[in-house]
Coordinates of C-alpha atoms in Angstrom, one line a residue:
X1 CA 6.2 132.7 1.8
X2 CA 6.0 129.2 2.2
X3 CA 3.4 127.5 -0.6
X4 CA 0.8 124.5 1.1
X5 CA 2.6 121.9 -0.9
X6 CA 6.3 123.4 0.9
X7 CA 4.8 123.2 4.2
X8 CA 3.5 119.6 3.9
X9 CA 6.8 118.6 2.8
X10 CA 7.9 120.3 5.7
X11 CA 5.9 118.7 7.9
X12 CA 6.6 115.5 6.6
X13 CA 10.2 115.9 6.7
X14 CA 9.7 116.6 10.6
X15 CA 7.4 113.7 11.2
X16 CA 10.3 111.1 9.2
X17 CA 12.8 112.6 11.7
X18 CA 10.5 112.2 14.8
X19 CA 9.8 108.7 13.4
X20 CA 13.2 107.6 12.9
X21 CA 14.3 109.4 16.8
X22 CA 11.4 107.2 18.4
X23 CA 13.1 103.9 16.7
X24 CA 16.1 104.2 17.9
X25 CA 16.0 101.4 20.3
X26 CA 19.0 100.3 22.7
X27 CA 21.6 97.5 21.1
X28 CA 22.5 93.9 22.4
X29 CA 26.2 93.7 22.3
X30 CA 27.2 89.7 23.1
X31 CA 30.3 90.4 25.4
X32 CA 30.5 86.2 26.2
X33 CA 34.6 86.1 25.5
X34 CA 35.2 89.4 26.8
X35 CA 33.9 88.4 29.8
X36 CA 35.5 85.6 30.3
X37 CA 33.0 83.0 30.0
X38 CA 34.1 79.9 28.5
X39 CA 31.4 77.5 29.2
X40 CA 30.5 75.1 26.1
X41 CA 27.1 72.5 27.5
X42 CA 27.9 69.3 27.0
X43 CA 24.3 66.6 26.6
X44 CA 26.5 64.0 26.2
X45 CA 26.1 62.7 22.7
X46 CA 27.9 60.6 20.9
X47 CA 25.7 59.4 17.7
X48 CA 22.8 57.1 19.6
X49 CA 20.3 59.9 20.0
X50 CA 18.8 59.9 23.7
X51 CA 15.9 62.0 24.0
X52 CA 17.6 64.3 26.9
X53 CA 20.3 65.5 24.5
X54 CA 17.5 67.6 23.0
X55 CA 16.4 69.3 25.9
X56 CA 19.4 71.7 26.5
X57 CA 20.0 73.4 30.0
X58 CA 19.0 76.4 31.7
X59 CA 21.1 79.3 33.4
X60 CA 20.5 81.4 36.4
X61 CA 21.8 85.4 36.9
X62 CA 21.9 85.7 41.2
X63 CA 23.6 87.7 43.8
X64 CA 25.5 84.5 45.1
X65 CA 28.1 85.9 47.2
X66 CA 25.8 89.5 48.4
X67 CA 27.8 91.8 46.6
X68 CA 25.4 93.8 45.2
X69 CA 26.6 92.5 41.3
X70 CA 24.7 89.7 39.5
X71 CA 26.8 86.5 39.4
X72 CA 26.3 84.3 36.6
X73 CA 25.6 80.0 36.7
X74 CA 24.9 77.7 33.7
X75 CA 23.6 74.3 34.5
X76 CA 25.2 71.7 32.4
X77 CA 25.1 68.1 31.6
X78 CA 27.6 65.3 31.3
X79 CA 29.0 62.3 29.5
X80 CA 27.2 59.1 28.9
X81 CA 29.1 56.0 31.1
X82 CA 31.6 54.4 28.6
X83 CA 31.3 57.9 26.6
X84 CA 34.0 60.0 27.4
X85 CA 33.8 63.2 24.8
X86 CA 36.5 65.5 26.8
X87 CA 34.1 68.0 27.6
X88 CA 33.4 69.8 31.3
X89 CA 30.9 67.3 33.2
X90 CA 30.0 69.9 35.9
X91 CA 28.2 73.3 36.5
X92 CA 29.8 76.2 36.0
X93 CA 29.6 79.3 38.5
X94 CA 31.1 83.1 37.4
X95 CA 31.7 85.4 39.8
X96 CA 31.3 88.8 38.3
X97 CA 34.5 91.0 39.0
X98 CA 32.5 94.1 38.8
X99 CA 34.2 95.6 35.7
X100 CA 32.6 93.9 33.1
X101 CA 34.5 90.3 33.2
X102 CA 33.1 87.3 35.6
X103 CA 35.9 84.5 37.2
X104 CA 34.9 80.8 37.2
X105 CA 34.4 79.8 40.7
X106 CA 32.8 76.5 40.5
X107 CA 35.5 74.5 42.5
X108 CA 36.3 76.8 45.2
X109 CA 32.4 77.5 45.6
X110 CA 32.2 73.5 46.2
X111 CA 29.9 73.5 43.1
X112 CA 32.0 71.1 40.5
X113 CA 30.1 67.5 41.4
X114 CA 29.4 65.8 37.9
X115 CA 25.0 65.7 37.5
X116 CA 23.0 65.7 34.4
X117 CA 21.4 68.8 35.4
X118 CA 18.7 70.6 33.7
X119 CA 17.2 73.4 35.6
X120 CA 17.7 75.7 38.2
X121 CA 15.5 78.2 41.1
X122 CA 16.9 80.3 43.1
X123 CA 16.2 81.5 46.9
X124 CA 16.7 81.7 50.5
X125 CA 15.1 78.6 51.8
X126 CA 16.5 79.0 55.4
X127 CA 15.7 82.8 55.4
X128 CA 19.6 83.2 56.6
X129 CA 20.3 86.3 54.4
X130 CA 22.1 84.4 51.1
X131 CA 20.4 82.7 48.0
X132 CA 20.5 79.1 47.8
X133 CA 20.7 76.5 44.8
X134 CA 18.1 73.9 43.4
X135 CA 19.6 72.0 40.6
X136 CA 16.9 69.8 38.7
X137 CA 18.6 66.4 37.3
X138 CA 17.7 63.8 34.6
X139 CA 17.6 61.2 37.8
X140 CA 18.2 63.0 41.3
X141 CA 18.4 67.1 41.8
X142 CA 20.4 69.1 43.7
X143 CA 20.0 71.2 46.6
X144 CA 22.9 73.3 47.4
X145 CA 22.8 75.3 50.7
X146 CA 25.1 79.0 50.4
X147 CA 27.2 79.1 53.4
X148 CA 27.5 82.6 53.3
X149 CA 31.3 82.3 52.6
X150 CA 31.0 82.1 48.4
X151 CA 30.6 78.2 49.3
X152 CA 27.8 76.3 48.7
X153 CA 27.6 72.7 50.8
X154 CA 25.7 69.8 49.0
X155 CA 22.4 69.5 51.8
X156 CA 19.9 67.3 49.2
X157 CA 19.9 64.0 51.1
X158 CA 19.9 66.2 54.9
X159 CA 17.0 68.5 53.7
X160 CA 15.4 65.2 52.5
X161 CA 15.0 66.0 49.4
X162 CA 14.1 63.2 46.6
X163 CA 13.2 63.4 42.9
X164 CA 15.1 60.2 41.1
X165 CA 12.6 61.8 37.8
X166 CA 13.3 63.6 34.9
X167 CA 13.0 67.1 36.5
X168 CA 13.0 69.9 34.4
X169 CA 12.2 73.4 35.2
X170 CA 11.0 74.0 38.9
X171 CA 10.7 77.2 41.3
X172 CA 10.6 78.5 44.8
X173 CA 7.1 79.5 46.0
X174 CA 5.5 79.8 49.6
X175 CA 2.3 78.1 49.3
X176 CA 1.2 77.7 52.5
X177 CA 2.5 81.7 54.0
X178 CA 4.8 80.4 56.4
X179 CA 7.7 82.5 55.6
X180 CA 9.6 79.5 54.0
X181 CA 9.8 78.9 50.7
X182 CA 8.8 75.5 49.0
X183 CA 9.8 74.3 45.8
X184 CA 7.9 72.8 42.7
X185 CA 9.8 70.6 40.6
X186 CA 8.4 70.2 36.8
X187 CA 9.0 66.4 35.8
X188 CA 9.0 65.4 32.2
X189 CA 8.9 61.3 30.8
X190 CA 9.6 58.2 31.8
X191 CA 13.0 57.5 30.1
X192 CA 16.2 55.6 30.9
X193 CA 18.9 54.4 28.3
X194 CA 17.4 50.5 28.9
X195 CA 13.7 51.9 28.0
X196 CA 15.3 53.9 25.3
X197 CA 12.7 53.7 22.0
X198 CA 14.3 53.7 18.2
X199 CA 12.5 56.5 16.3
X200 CA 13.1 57.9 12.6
X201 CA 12.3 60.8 10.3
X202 CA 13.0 59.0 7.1
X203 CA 12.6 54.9 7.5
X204 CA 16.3 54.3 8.1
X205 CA 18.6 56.1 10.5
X206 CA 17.8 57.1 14.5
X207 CA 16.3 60.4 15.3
X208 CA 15.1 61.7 18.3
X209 CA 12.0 60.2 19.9
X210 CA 9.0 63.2 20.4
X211 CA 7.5 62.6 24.0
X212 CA 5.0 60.7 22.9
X213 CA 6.7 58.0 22.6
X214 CA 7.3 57.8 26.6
X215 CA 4.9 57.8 29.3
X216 CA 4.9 61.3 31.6
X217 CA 6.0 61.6 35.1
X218 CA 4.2 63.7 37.6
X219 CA 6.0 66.2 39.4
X220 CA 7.1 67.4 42.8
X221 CA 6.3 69.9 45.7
X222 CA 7.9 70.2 48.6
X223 CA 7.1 71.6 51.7
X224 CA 9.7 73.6 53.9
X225 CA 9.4 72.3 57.3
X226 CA 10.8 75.4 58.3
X227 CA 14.2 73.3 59.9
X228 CA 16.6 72.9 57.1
X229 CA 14.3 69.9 55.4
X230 CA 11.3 69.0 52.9
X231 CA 8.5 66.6 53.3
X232 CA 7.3 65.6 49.6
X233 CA 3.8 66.9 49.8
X234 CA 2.8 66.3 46.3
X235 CA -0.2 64.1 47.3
X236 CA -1.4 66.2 49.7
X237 CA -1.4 68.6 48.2
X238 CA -3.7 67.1 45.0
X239 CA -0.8 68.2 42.0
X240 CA -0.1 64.5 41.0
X241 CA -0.2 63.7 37.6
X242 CA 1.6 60.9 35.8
X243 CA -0.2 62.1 32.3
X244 CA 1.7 65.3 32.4
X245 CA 5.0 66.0 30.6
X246 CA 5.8 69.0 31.8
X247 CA 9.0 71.5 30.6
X248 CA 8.0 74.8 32.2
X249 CA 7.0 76.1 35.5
X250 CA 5.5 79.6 36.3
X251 CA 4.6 80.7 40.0
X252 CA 1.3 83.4 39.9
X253 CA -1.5 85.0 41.8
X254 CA -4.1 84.7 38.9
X255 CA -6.8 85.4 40.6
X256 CA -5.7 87.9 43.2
X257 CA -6.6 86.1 46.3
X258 CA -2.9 86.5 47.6
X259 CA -2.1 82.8 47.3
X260 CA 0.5 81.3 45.2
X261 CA -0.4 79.2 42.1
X262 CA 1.4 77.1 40.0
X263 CA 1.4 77.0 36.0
X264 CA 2.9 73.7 34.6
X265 CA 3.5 73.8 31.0
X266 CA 3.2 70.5 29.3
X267 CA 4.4 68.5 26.2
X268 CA 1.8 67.3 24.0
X269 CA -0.2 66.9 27.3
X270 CA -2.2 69.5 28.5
X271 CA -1.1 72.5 30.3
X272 CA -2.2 72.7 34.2
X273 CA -3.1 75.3 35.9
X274 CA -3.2 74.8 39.9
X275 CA -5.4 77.4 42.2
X276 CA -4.1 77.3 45.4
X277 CA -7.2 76.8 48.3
X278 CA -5.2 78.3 51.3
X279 CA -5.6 75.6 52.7
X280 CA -2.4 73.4 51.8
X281 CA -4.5 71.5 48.6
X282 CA -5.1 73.2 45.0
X283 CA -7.2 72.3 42.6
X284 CA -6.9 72.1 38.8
X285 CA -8.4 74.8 36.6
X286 CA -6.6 74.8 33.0
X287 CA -10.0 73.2 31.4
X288 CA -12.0 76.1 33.8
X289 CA -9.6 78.9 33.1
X290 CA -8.8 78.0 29.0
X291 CA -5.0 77.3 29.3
X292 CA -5.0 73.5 28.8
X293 CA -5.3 73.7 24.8
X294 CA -4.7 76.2 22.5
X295 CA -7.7 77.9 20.4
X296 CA -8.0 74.9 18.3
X297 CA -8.6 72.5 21.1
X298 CA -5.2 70.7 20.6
X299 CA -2.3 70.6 23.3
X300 CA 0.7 72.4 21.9
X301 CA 4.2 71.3 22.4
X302 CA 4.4 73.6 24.9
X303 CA 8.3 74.6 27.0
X304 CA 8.9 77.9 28.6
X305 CA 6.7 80.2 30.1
X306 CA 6.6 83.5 32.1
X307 CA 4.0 85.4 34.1
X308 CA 3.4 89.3 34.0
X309 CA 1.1 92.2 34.0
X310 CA 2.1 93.4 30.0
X311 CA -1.2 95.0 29.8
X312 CA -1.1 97.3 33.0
X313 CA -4.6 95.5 34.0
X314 CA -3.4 94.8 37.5
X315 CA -3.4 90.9 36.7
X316 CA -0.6 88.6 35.6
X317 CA -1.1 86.8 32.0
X318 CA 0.7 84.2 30.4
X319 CA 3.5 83.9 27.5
X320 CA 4.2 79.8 26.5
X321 CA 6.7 78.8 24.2
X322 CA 5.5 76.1 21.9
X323 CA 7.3 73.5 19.2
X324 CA 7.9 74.4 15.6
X325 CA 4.4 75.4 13.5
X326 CA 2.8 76.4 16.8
X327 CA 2.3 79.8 17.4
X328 CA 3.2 81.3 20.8
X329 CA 0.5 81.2 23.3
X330 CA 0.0 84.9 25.1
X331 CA -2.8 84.3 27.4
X332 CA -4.0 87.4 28.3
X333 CA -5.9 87.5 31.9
X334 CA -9.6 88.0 31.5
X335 CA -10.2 87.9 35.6
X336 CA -11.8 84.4 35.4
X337 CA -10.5 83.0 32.4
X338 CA -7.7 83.5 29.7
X339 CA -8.4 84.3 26.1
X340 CA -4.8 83.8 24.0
X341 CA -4.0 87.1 22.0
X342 CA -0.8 85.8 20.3
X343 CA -2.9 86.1 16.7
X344 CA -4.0 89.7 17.5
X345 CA -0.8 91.1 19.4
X346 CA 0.9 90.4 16.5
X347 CA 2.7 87.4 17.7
X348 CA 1.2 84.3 16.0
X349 CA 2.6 84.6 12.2
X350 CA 6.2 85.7 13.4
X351 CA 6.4 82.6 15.9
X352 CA 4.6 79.9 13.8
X353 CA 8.2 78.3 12.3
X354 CA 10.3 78.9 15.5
X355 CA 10.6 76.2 18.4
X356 CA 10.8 78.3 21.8
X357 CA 12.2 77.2 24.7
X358 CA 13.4 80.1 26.8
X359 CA 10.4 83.1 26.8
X360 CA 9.9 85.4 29.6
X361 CA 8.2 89.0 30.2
X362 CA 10.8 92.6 30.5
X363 CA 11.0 95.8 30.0
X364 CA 14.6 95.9 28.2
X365 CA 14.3 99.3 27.1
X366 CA 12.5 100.6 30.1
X367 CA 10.1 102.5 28.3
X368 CA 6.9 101.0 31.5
X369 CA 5.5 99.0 28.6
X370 CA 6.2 95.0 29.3
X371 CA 8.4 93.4 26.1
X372 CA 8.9 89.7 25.6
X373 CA 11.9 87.9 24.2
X374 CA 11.8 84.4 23.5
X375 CA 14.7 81.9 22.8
X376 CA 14.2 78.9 19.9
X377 CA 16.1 76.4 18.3
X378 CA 15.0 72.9 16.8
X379 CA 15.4 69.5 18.6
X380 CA 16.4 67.5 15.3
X381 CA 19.8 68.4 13.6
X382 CA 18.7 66.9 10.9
X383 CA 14.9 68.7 10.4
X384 CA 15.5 71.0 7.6
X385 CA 15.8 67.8 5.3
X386 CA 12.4 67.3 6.2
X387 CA 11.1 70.3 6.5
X388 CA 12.3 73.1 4.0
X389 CA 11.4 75.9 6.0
X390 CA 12.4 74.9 9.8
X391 CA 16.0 75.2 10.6
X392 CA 17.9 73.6 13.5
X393 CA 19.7 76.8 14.8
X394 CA 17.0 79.6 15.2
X395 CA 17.6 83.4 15.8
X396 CA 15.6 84.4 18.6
X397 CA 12.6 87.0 19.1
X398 CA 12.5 90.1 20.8
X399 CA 8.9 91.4 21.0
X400 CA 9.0 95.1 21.7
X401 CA 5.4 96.3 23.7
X402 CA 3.8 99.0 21.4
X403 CA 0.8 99.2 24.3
X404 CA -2.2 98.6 23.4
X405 CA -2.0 95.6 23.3
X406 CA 0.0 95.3 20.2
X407 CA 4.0 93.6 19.9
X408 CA 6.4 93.7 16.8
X409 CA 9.3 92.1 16.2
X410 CA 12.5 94.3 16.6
X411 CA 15.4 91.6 16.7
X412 CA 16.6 93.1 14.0
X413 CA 16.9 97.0 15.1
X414 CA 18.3 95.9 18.1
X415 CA 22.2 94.8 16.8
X416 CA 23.5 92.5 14.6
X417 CA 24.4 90.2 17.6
X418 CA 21.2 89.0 18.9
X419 CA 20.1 87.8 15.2
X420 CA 22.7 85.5 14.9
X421 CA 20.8 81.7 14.8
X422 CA 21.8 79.7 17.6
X423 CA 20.0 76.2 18.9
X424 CA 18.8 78.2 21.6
X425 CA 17.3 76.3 25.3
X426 CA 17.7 78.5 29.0
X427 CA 17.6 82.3 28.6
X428 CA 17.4 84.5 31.9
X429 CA 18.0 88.3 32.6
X430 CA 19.7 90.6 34.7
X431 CA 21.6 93.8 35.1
X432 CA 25.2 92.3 35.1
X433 CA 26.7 95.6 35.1
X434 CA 24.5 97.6 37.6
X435 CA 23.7 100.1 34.7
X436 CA 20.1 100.2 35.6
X437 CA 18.8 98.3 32.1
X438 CA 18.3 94.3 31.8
X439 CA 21.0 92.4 30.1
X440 CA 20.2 88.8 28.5
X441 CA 21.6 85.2 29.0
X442 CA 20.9 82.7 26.9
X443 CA 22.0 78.8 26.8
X444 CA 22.2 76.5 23.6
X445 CA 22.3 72.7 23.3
X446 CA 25.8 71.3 23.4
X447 CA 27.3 74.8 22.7
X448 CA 28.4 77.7 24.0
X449 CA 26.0 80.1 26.4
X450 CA 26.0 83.7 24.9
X451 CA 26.1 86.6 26.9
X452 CA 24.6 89.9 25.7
X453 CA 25.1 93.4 27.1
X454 CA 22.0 96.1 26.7
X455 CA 23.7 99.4 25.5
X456 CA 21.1 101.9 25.6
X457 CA 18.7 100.8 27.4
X458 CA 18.8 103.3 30.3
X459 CA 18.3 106.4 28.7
X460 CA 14.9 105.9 29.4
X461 CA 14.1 106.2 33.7
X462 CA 14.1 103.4 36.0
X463 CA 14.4 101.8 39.2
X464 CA 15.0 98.8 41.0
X465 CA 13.5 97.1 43.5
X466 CA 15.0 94.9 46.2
X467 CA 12.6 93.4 49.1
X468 CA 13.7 92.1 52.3
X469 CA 11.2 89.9 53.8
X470 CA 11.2 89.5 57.8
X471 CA 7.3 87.9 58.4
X472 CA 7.2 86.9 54.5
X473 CA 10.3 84.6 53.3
X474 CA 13.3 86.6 53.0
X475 CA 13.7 87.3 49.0
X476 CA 9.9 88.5 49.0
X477 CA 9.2 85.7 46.4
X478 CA 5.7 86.1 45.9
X479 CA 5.2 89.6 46.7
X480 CA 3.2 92.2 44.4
X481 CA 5.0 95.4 44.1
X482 CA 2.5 98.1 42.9
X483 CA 4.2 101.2 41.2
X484 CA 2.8 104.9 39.9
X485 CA 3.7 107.4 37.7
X486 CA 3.0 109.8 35.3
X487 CA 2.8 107.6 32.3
X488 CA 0.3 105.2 34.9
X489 CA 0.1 102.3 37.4
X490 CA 2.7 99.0 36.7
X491 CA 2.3 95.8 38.8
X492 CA 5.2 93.1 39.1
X493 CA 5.4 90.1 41.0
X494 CA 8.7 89.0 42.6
X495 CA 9.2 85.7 41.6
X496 CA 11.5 82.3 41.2
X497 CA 11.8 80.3 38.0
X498 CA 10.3 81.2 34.9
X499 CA 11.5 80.8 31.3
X500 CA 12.7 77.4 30.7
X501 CA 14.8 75.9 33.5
X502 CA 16.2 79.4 34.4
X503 CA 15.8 81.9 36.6
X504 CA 16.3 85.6 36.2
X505 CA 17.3 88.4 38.6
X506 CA 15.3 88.2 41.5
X507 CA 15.4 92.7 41.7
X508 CA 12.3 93.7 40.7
X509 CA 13.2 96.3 37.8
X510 CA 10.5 99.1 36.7
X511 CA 10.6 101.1 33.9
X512 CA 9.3 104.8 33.9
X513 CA 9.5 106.3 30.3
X514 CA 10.9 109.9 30.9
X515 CA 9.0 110.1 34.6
X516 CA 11.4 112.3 36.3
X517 CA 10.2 111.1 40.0
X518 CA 7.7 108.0 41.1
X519 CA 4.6 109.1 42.6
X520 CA 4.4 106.3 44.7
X521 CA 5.0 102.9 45.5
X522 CA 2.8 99.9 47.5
X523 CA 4.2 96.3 48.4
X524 CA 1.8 93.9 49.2
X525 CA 3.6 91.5 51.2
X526 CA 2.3 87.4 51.5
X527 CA 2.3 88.0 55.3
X528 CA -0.5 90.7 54.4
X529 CA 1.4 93.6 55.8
X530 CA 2.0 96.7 52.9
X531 CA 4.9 99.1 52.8
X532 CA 4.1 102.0 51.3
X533 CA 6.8 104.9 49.6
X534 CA 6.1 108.3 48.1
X535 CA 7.7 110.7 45.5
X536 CA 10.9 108.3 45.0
X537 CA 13.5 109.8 42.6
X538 CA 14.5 107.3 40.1
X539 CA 17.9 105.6 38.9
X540 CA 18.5 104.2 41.7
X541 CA 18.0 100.6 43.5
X542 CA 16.5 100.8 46.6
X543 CA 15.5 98.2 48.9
X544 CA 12.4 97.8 51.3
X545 CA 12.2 95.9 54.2
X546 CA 9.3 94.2 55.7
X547 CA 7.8 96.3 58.4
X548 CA 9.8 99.4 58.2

């Protein structure tokens, strides 16, 4: 007969074993070389220290050739004039050969023009059935036009397109609900090698400038006239602003009203937060809403940021990558104002010494509970001679959702791979090998990009989402996709840029825990129109089409 003391023992064995079970989360395996992906960013330096060198590049994972695989493009930069350092000077696009390896396809894809590019959005914008290309530059972007072939044409001066800034991130949105998508480009300071400013960490040798050395640039919005060109309706439209220094761009329906508005995170300048009117104009509501500064009243150095509904409350909240001895911001969504959890969710202490570029919202081990992974590194090689406990390289962070409102740190449960320091910048995701679960892509500062493969991450349920916009624009950019099962009701937006100049798979992905079917799901459509699907069997991808 078992005594009390044997049984608790027992018991406690059994609860250790349940404990250890429920920990084992999926690994990130970096598969970059096995791939085949060689690309190294190049920023051009060569020992005078100009401010853009810091800023690093973003990435994009897309369908670019409507194959049903996600292809893979990394934005790069290029030498200084008179500066030769032997590296590549132009993008680099990988077709993926559906068995785990990807084939650079840059030249025959009419993609290898020389540009100091920074970030990249992608989307339909002529609603022809392919995903185009918008390359943010350090002096004029890019907008490359798919022909539908696996070529892309060079359209930018056609489409009448014109940003000689320093654009950053942007994204595709449809402001105005005519079925074409727009796009926002985030412009950062007033800089040029003749205005170039000699700045130092210790009284003697150059080091890069912080922004406020420069004066900030407002940025762009476009309008699709719905004929192959843009009309710069950034006056018009009431989002100028030549104080803002702005990094990051997030497209989101805060308020629920069905319109598209824009988050612009900025760089020692406060954040903006634009409410679209409907009526073609938006107004300004960081101060209103409590996203311009952080709790202490101060604006943060703030780079990347992502939208989502982490808290299954039906509205989108905010994640913000912010500079070294910042905490992360996560504004959660209140209704008519934000309140920033970071402190309380656990994220604060773990994120104070870290510099984040790259952060977004997903599920990477598909568990319907909304995880966040950010990518860091440092903008000075030289800061841990003046600061002990900041490094340049940074490992990055992979915040797992433990619901409730509560996140915990499990980069280091998750492989040996993903912990490895790297100067991180871009970071995207995407299921590059169509096994249901979210792979990562991340980009570093005149290094390599990394490439990581989630093993595991699909033994929990799933499904993927694909919209096909007729009335709406055609990738459904913009559209809420409303989903129930038994472990509850998940809400994700379909959506263009994000992160830091990156964009990730434009599939919506869901996951459902152990759910063995979905109850049912509602897409709410910017032309107004819902589609509306019942007991769905998941592991699967599916795609919905506006008005059938």
């Amino acid at each position: 007969m078992l005594t009390l003391v044997s049984c608790i023992v027992v018991i406690a064995s059994f609860m250790t074993t349940v404990n250890l079970f429920a920990e084992r989360l999926p690994q990130f395996t970096e598969i970059t070389k096995e791939a085949g992906i060689d690309f190294v960013h190049n920023n051009g330096a060569f020992g005078e220290k100009y401010l853009p060198e810091t800023m690093g590049s973003g990435c994009a994972i897309f369908d670019y050739n409507a194959d049903e695989w996600q292809d893979i493009l990394l934005v790069n930069g290029m030498d200084w004039v008179g500066h030769p350092t032997g590296k590549r000077q132009t993008l680099a696009l990988y077709r993926n050969n559906m068995d785990g390896t990807f084939t650079d396809v840059t030249i025959p894809a009419g993609l290898n023009l020389p540009v100091y590019g920074m970030g990249v959005a992608i989307g339909d914008y002529d609603n022809d059935g392919d995903d185009d290309i918008y390359i943010s530059c350090l002096e004029d972007d890019r907008l490359f036009q798919n022909g539908g072939d696996g070529t892309f044409v060079d359209v930018t001066e056609k489409a009448g397109i014109s940003n000689p800034g320093f654009g950053t991130s942007c994204a595709w949105l449809d402001y105005n609900l005519d079925g074409y998508l727009d796009i926002y480009v985030a412009n950062y300071v007033e800089w040029s090698i003749e205005t170039d400013i000699f700045c130092t960490l210790d009284g003697k040798n150059k080091a890069y400038c912080t922004p406020e050395s420069y004066k900030g640039q407002a940025s762009k919005l476009f309008r699709n006239r719905g004929n192959g060109t843009f009309v710069d309706a950034s006056q018009n439209a009431g989002i100028i602003d030549p104080d803002s220094k702005s990094l990051g761009v997030c497209i989101l329906d805060f308020n629920q009203d069905g319109l598209s508005d824009i988050f612009e995170a900025n760089d020692t300048q406060p954040n903006k937060l634009y409410q679209n009117n409907g009526d073609g104009t938006f107004i300004e509501v960081g101060m209103l809403t409590a996203v311009a500064y952080d709790e202490r009243g101060v604006a943060t150095g703030a780079m990347g940021v992502d939208a989502a509904d982490y808290d299954k409350s039906g509205r989108e909240s905010l994640i913000i990558g912010n500079f070294s001895n910042e905490m992360l911001n996560l504004y959660r969504n209140e209704g008519d104002f934000f309140h920033d959890d970071a402190p309380i969710a656990q994220l604060g202490r773990t994120s104070l010494l870290t510099l984040t570029f790259g952060c977004f919202f997903f599920d990477f081990d598909l568990d319907g509970n909304i995880d966040i992974f950010t990518s860091n590194g440092h903008v000075e090689t030289d800061i841990n001679k003046v600061q002990s406990e900041v490094t340049y390289a940074q490992q990055p962070h992979l915040f797992r959702n433990m619901s409730e409102g509560i996140f915990k740190d499990v980069l280091h449960k998750v492989g040996q791979d993903l912990a490895k320091p790297i100067v991180g910048r871009g970071a995207a995701y995407g299921d590059i090998d169509n096994d249901g679960d979210q792979d990562l892509l991340v980009t570093t500062s005149n290094g390599p990009a990394h490439l990581y493969r989630n093993d595991g991450g699909n033994n929990n349920n799933w499904i993927k989402i694909q919209l096909v916009g007729t009335k709406s624009n055609r990738n459904g950019i913009g559209t809420r996709i409303r989903l129930k099962s038994s472990i509850g009701t998940q809400t994700k937006t379909v959506k263009s840029g994000s992160s830091y100049c990156s964009q990730s798979e434009l599939t919506a992905t869901f996951g459902i825990n152990g759910d063995t079917v979905i109850e049912s799901i509602e897409v709410f459509w910017l032309s107004g129109e819902v589609s509306e699907l019942s007991n769905v069997q998941p592991n699967q991808k599916i795609s919905i089409k506006e008005g059938q």
